[in-house]
Amino acid sequence: MSVPNICDETDNGEEDDEFKETTVLRRRRRSNKEISARDSIIYKYDTLCHCEEECRCQVQQNLRESTAMEVIDTTTRRSVIDFMVKEDVVKGGMNLRSNDYGHYIEITDTRNKYPSNMALRHTDNILGINNQAVDQYHHFIVLEMFRNMIKSSTEEPLSLIIERQEENGNKEILEIEVNVEVEFQYEPIVKVDAHVCHSSSYDLNIRCVQYLECIDCRIHNGGKTNYYVTTDKIDNIHMRPLRHSDKKKNIFKCYKFHGLCMQHGRQPVPMFIGVFQSYEDNQFIMASSKTTLSLINIPTKLNTNMRQITRADPRFFVVSRTGSGHSYFESLQHRGSYWKFNENTLQLARRSNMEAMSSYDSHFRFVPVD
């Protein structure tokens, strides 16, 4: 459907002070059910892996010992993927290339068995490794997690989530199950077998994206008095009353964007998007799974000049308004997952838009900070 001059005709003159109510994107119909590609795959990541801190320590050690990393430009890193099996290094025949758009596989040795045995192709974009969404993680963290995938035999299949672009230009999200068998004789004998167990195509196209403003604010839960989104010393997210000891850990930089979600054969749907950054550092609230909110450190500055969104970022949340003036937040990556206040915790809950609109535990309000 042609939409002439749609960007120029959009009037945002009334949106200066706060997010206004917006219609939520409808998912494409498939087999008479409304489901998106990322719903059916990424949603299987129910828990956040706790190995990140261990990986950071290993990364620091490896950086001192390894010279395999190549700095291509200010935003791109490339490193050789060597699998760590006990104390032995096994050549993987691949590189990991990371930039602002993701973590990509580069096959460097077509005779090496590991890329094909792991069902990987050149330019595959790594989105998840073993129950953890990694597309916003630093290059070295993803590299270390990948290197340690086949260090021992697996009782349960390992999991890779990748984004693959086919020759016709279509993109698919694939889930790959990886089985590993390691035998130790004079040297480790590693047998790797993998298969694609699920695949889905997806299409995200938000055009005419405009950056509105960034405000310093607290995020107050509308269903319980004096409870605010707060981080702690180890960067967990909580809901708790204001306390002097928290200082600025309950203040966030709230970035506001507006765009038009393009749907084939339908009128564009106006959409407001929020990104929430800790006031004191570069930690962003992120949907790490369909039920988990976490903080992630992004060293680069948020791009406020983007004009189109074609790839869901786990930091992006669709912001909608209730009739009472409260806001409720839906993950742009995990559609159908909404912020929910539960006891003293903040998490994502699977629910319909109508349920989120009518549930006080999903209602929040921005409280500006002078």
Coordinates of C-alpha atoms in Angstrom, one line a residue:
M1 CA 0.0 0.0 0.0
S2 CA 1.4 3.4 -1.0
V3 CA 1.5 6.0 1.7
P4 CA 2.6 9.3 0.1
N5 CA 4.2 11.9 2.3
I6 CA 3.2 10.1 5.4
C7 CA 6.1 11.5 7.4
D8 CA 5.4 15.1 6.5
E9 CA 1.7 14.8 7.4
T10 CA 2.3 13.6 11.0
D11 CA 1.5 16.2 13.6
N12 CA 3.2 15.7 17.0
G13 CA 2.5 19.2 18.3
E14 CA 0.5 17.9 21.2
E15 CA 3.1 15.3 22.3
D16 CA 5.7 17.6 24.0
D17 CA 5.0 16.9 27.6
E18 CA 4.4 13.2 27.8
F19 CA 3.6 10.0 25.9
K20 CA 0.1 10.0 24.5
E21 CA -2.1 6.9 24.0
T22 CA -1.1 4.8 21.0
T23 CA -2.6 1.9 19.2
V24 CA -0.5 -1.2 19.7
L25 CA 0.9 -3.0 16.7
R26 CA -1.1 -6.0 15.6
R27 CA 0.9 -9.2 14.9
R28 CA 0.6 -10.8 11.5
R29 CA -1.9 -13.6 11.2
R30 CA -0.5 -17.1 10.7
S31 CA -2.6 -20.2 10.9
N32 CA -5.5 -18.1 12.4
K33 CA -3.3 -17.1 15.3
E34 CA -1.7 -13.7 15.9
I35 CA 1.9 -14.5 16.5
S36 CA 5.3 -12.9 15.6
A37 CA 8.5 -14.7 14.7
R38 CA 10.3 -13.6 17.8
D39 CA 7.3 -14.7 19.9
S40 CA 7.8 -18.3 18.9
I41 CA 11.5 -18.5 19.4
I42 CA 13.0 -15.9 21.6
Y43 CA 10.2 -16.3 24.1
K44 CA 11.7 -19.7 25.0
Y45 CA 14.4 -17.7 26.9
D46 CA 12.7 -17.7 30.3
T47 CA 15.6 -17.1 32.6
L48 CA 18.7 -14.8 32.5
C49 CA 21.9 -16.7 32.5
H50 CA 24.2 -15.8 35.4
C51 CA 27.5 -16.5 33.8
E52 CA 28.1 -13.0 32.5
E53 CA 30.3 -11.9 35.4
E54 CA 32.4 -15.1 35.1
C55 CA 32.7 -14.4 31.3
R56 CA 33.9 -10.9 32.1
C57 CA 36.8 -12.2 34.2
Q58 CA 37.7 -14.8 31.5
V59 CA 37.6 -12.0 28.9
Q60 CA 40.0 -9.8 30.8
Q61 CA 42.5 -12.7 31.1
N62 CA 42.1 -13.7 27.5
L63 CA 42.7 -10.2 26.3
R64 CA 46.0 -10.2 28.1
E65 CA 47.0 -13.5 26.5
S66 CA 45.5 -13.3 23.0
T67 CA 46.4 -11.1 20.0
A68 CA 43.6 -12.6 17.8
M69 CA 41.3 -9.5 18.1
E70 CA 41.3 -7.0 15.2
V71 CA 40.0 -3.5 15.6
I72 CA 38.5 -2.7 12.2
D73 CA 37.1 0.8 13.0
T74 CA 35.7 2.6 16.1
T75 CA 32.6 0.4 16.2
T76 CA 33.7 -3.0 14.7
R77 CA 35.6 -5.8 16.3
R78 CA 36.7 -9.2 14.8
S79 CA 38.1 -12.1 16.8
V80 CA 39.0 -15.7 15.9
I81 CA 36.6 -18.3 17.4
D82 CA 38.7 -21.0 19.1
F83 CA 36.7 -23.4 21.2
M84 CA 38.1 -24.2 24.7
V85 CA 38.0 -27.9 25.4
K86 CA 39.5 -28.6 28.9
E87 CA 42.9 -27.0 28.5
D88 CA 43.1 -27.5 24.8
V89 CA 42.3 -25.0 22.0
V90 CA 40.3 -26.3 19.1
K91 CA 40.2 -24.3 15.9
G92 CA 36.6 -23.3 15.0
G93 CA 37.2 -22.2 11.4
M94 CA 35.2 -19.0 12.2
N95 CA 35.5 -15.4 13.2
L96 CA 33.1 -13.3 15.3
R97 CA 32.6 -9.9 13.8
S98 CA 30.7 -7.4 16.0
N99 CA 29.4 -3.9 15.2
D100 CA 26.4 -1.7 16.1
Y101 CA 24.1 -4.0 14.2
G102 CA 25.0 -7.4 15.8
H103 CA 27.4 -10.2 16.2
Y104 CA 28.1 -12.0 12.9
I105 CA 29.7 -15.3 12.0
E106 CA 32.5 -15.2 9.4
I107 CA 33.5 -18.6 8.1
T108 CA 37.2 -18.5 7.4
D109 CA 38.0 -22.2 6.8
T110 CA 35.5 -24.1 4.6
R111 CA 37.4 -27.4 5.4
N112 CA 36.7 -27.0 9.1
K113 CA 33.8 -29.2 10.3
Y114 CA 32.5 -27.0 13.1
P115 CA 30.5 -24.3 11.1
S116 CA 28.6 -26.9 9.1
N117 CA 28.2 -29.3 12.1
M118 CA 26.7 -26.4 14.1
A119 CA 24.4 -25.5 11.2
L120 CA 26.0 -22.1 10.9
R121 CA 26.4 -20.0 7.7
H122 CA 28.5 -17.0 6.8
T123 CA 27.0 -13.7 8.0
D124 CA 24.6 -15.4 10.5
N125 CA 23.8 -12.9 13.3
I126 CA 24.0 -14.4 16.8
L127 CA 21.0 -13.2 18.9
G128 CA 21.0 -15.8 21.8
I129 CA 23.3 -18.4 23.4
N130 CA 22.1 -20.9 25.9
N131 CA 19.1 -19.2 27.4
Q132 CA 20.5 -15.7 27.2
A133 CA 19.8 -12.9 24.7
V134 CA 23.2 -11.5 23.7
D135 CA 22.5 -9.1 20.8
Q136 CA 23.2 -6.1 23.1
Y137 CA 26.2 -7.6 24.8
H138 CA 29.8 -6.5 24.3
H139 CA 31.9 -8.3 21.6
F140 CA 34.2 -10.0 24.1
I141 CA 31.3 -11.3 26.3
V142 CA 29.7 -13.0 23.3
L143 CA 33.0 -14.3 22.1
E144 CA 33.8 -16.0 25.4
M145 CA 30.3 -17.5 25.7
F146 CA 30.6 -18.9 22.2
R147 CA 34.1 -20.3 22.9
N148 CA 32.9 -22.2 25.9
M149 CA 29.9 -23.8 24.2
I150 CA 31.6 -27.2 23.4
K151 CA 34.0 -27.5 26.3
S152 CA 32.2 -30.7 27.6
S153 CA 29.6 -33.2 26.6
T154 CA 26.0 -32.0 26.8
E155 CA 23.1 -33.8 28.6
E156 CA 20.6 -31.4 27.1
P157 CA 21.0 -29.8 23.7
L158 CA 22.6 -26.3 23.7
S159 CA 20.7 -23.5 22.0
L160 CA 21.7 -20.9 19.5
I161 CA 19.3 -18.2 18.2
I162 CA 20.4 -16.6 14.9
E163 CA 19.1 -14.2 12.4
R164 CA 19.8 -15.3 8.8
Q165 CA 19.3 -13.4 5.6
E166 CA 18.4 -15.5 2.7
E167 CA 19.5 -14.9 -1.0
N168 CA 16.0 -13.4 -1.7
G169 CA 16.6 -10.8 1.0
N170 CA 14.1 -12.3 3.5
K171 CA 15.3 -12.6 7.1
E172 CA 14.6 -15.5 9.3
I173 CA 15.0 -16.2 13.0
L174 CA 16.3 -19.7 13.5
E175 CA 16.7 -21.8 16.6
I176 CA 19.5 -24.3 16.4
E177 CA 19.9 -27.2 18.9
V178 CA 23.5 -28.3 19.3
N179 CA 24.6 -31.6 20.8
V180 CA 28.2 -32.1 21.9
E181 CA 30.1 -35.3 22.8
V182 CA 33.6 -35.0 24.1
E183 CA 36.0 -38.0 24.5
F184 CA 39.4 -37.5 26.1
Q185 CA 42.2 -39.7 24.9
Y186 CA 45.6 -38.4 23.9
E187 CA 43.8 -35.3 22.8
P188 CA 40.1 -34.3 23.0
I189 CA 37.8 -35.8 20.4
V190 CA 34.8 -33.5 19.9
K191 CA 31.7 -34.6 18.0
V192 CA 29.2 -31.9 17.3
D193 CA 25.8 -32.3 15.7
A194 CA 23.2 -29.6 15.2
H195 CA 19.9 -29.1 13.5
V196 CA 17.5 -26.2 12.9
C197 CA 14.5 -27.0 15.1
H198 CA 12.4 -23.9 14.4
S199 CA 12.4 -21.1 11.9
S200 CA 10.2 -18.1 11.3
S201 CA 10.2 -15.0 9.0
Y202 CA 9.5 -11.6 10.5
D203 CA 9.1 -8.1 9.2
L204 CA 9.5 -5.0 11.4
N205 CA 9.3 -1.7 9.8
I206 CA 8.8 1.5 11.8
R207 CA 9.2 4.5 9.6
C208 CA 9.4 8.3 10.2
V209 CA 11.0 7.8 13.6
Q210 CA 11.4 11.1 15.4
Y211 CA 13.2 11.7 18.6
L212 CA 11.0 13.8 20.9
E213 CA 13.0 14.5 24.1
C214 CA 14.9 13.0 27.0
I215 CA 13.7 13.7 30.5
D216 CA 15.1 12.9 33.9
C217 CA 12.4 11.2 35.9
R218 CA 11.3 8.6 38.4
I219 CA 9.0 5.8 37.3
H220 CA 6.2 5.4 39.8
N221 CA 3.9 2.4 39.9
G222 CA 0.3 3.5 39.6
G223 CA -1.2 0.6 41.6
K224 CA 0.7 1.1 44.8
T225 CA 1.6 4.3 46.7
N226 CA 5.2 5.5 46.8
Y227 CA 6.8 2.6 45.0
Y228 CA 9.3 3.5 42.3
V229 CA 11.6 1.6 39.9
T230 CA 15.0 1.4 41.6
T231 CA 18.3 -0.3 40.9
D232 CA 20.7 -1.6 43.6
K233 CA 24.4 -1.9 44.0
I234 CA 24.6 -5.0 41.8
D235 CA 22.4 -3.5 39.1
N236 CA 19.2 -5.5 39.8
I237 CA 15.8 -3.9 39.3
H238 CA 13.4 -3.5 42.1
M239 CA 10.2 -1.7 43.1
R240 CA 10.4 0.0 46.4
P241 CA 9.6 3.2 48.4
L242 CA 11.8 6.3 48.1
R243 CA 14.8 6.1 50.4
H244 CA 17.5 8.6 51.1
S245 CA 20.1 5.9 50.8
D246 CA 19.1 5.2 47.2
K247 CA 20.3 8.6 46.2
K248 CA 19.9 8.7 42.4
K249 CA 19.4 4.9 41.8
N250 CA 15.6 5.6 41.3
I251 CA 16.2 8.3 38.6
F252 CA 16.2 7.4 34.9
K253 CA 16.8 9.2 31.7
C254 CA 13.7 8.5 29.6
Y255 CA 14.2 8.9 25.9
K256 CA 11.0 9.4 23.9
F257 CA 10.5 8.5 20.2
H258 CA 7.5 8.6 17.8
G259 CA 7.1 6.6 14.6
L260 CA 4.7 4.9 12.2
C261 CA 4.5 1.1 12.2
M262 CA 4.0 0.1 8.6
Q263 CA 1.7 -2.9 8.0
H264 CA 1.2 -4.5 4.6
G265 CA -2.1 -3.6 3.2
R266 CA -3.1 -1.6 6.2
Q267 CA -3.0 2.0 7.4
P268 CA 0.3 2.9 9.3
V269 CA -0.1 2.6 13.1
P270 CA 1.3 5.5 15.2
M271 CA 3.6 4.2 17.9
F272 CA 5.5 5.8 20.8
I273 CA 8.7 4.2 22.0
G274 CA 10.5 4.6 25.3
V275 CA 14.1 3.8 26.2
F276 CA 15.1 3.9 29.9
Q277 CA 18.7 4.6 31.0
S278 CA 20.0 4.7 34.6
Y279 CA 20.8 8.3 35.5
E280 CA 24.2 7.5 37.0
D281 CA 25.7 5.3 34.2
N282 CA 25.2 3.6 30.8
Q283 CA 22.9 0.9 32.1
F284 CA 19.7 0.4 30.2
I285 CA 16.6 -1.5 31.1
M286 CA 16.3 -4.3 28.7
A287 CA 13.9 -7.2 28.0
S288 CA 16.3 -10.1 28.3
S289 CA 13.6 -12.7 27.8
K290 CA 9.8 -12.7 27.5
T291 CA 9.5 -12.6 31.3
T292 CA 12.7 -11.0 32.5
L293 CA 13.8 -7.3 32.8
S294 CA 17.5 -6.7 33.4
L295 CA 20.1 -3.9 33.2
I296 CA 22.7 -4.0 30.5
N297 CA 25.7 -1.8 30.1
I298 CA 25.9 -0.2 26.6
P299 CA 29.1 1.8 26.3
T300 CA 28.0 3.7 23.2
K301 CA 25.5 6.6 23.3
L302 CA 21.9 5.9 22.3
N303 CA 21.3 6.9 18.6
T304 CA 18.7 9.6 18.7
N305 CA 19.0 10.3 14.9
M306 CA 17.5 7.0 13.7
R307 CA 14.7 7.5 11.2
Q308 CA 13.7 3.8 10.7
I309 CA 13.6 0.7 12.9
T310 CA 13.8 -2.6 11.1
R311 CA 15.3 -4.7 13.9
A312 CA 13.8 -4.9 17.4
D313 CA 16.1 -3.7 20.1
P314 CA 15.5 -5.2 23.6
R315 CA 15.9 -1.7 25.1
F316 CA 12.8 -0.4 23.1
F317 CA 9.4 -0.5 24.8
V318 CA 6.1 0.5 23.2
V319 CA 4.5 3.1 25.5
S320 CA 0.7 3.3 25.6
R321 CA -1.7 5.3 27.8
T322 CA -4.7 4.3 29.8
G323 CA -7.9 6.4 30.2
S324 CA -6.7 7.4 33.7
G325 CA -3.4 8.9 32.4
H326 CA -1.1 6.0 33.4
S327 CA 1.4 4.5 31.0
Y328 CA 2.0 0.8 30.3
F329 CA 5.1 -0.6 28.5
E330 CA 5.3 -3.5 26.0
S331 CA 8.6 -4.9 24.8
L332 CA 9.1 -4.2 21.1
Q333 CA 11.2 -7.3 20.8
H334 CA 8.9 -9.6 22.8
R335 CA 5.5 -8.5 21.7
G336 CA 2.9 -9.4 24.3
S337 CA 5.3 -9.0 27.2
Y338 CA 4.4 -6.1 29.5
W339 CA 6.1 -4.5 32.6
K340 CA 4.5 -5.9 35.7
F341 CA 5.0 -4.9 39.4
N342 CA 5.0 -8.0 41.6
E343 CA 5.7 -7.6 45.3
N344 CA 9.1 -5.7 45.3
T345 CA 10.2 -6.9 41.9
L346 CA 9.7 -5.6 38.3
Q347 CA 9.3 -8.2 35.6
L348 CA 7.6 -8.9 32.2
A349 CA 4.3 -10.7 32.1
R350 CA 2.6 -12.3 29.1
R351 CA -0.8 -10.7 28.7
S352 CA -3.0 -9.1 26.1
N353 CA -3.1 -5.4 25.5
M354 CA -6.5 -5.2 27.1
E355 CA -5.3 -7.0 30.2
A356 CA -2.3 -4.7 30.5
M357 CA -4.5 -1.6 30.0
S358 CA -6.8 -2.7 32.9
S359 CA -4.3 -4.2 35.3
Y360 CA -3.0 -1.8 38.0
D361 CA 0.2 -3.8 38.4
S362 CA 1.1 -2.8 34.8
H363 CA 0.4 0.9 35.3
F364 CA 3.2 3.4 35.7
R365 CA 3.6 7.2 35.8
F366 CA 6.5 9.4 34.9
V367 CA 7.5 11.8 37.7
P368 CA 9.9 14.5 36.4
V369 CA 12.9 15.4 38.5
D370 CA 13.9 19.0 38.7

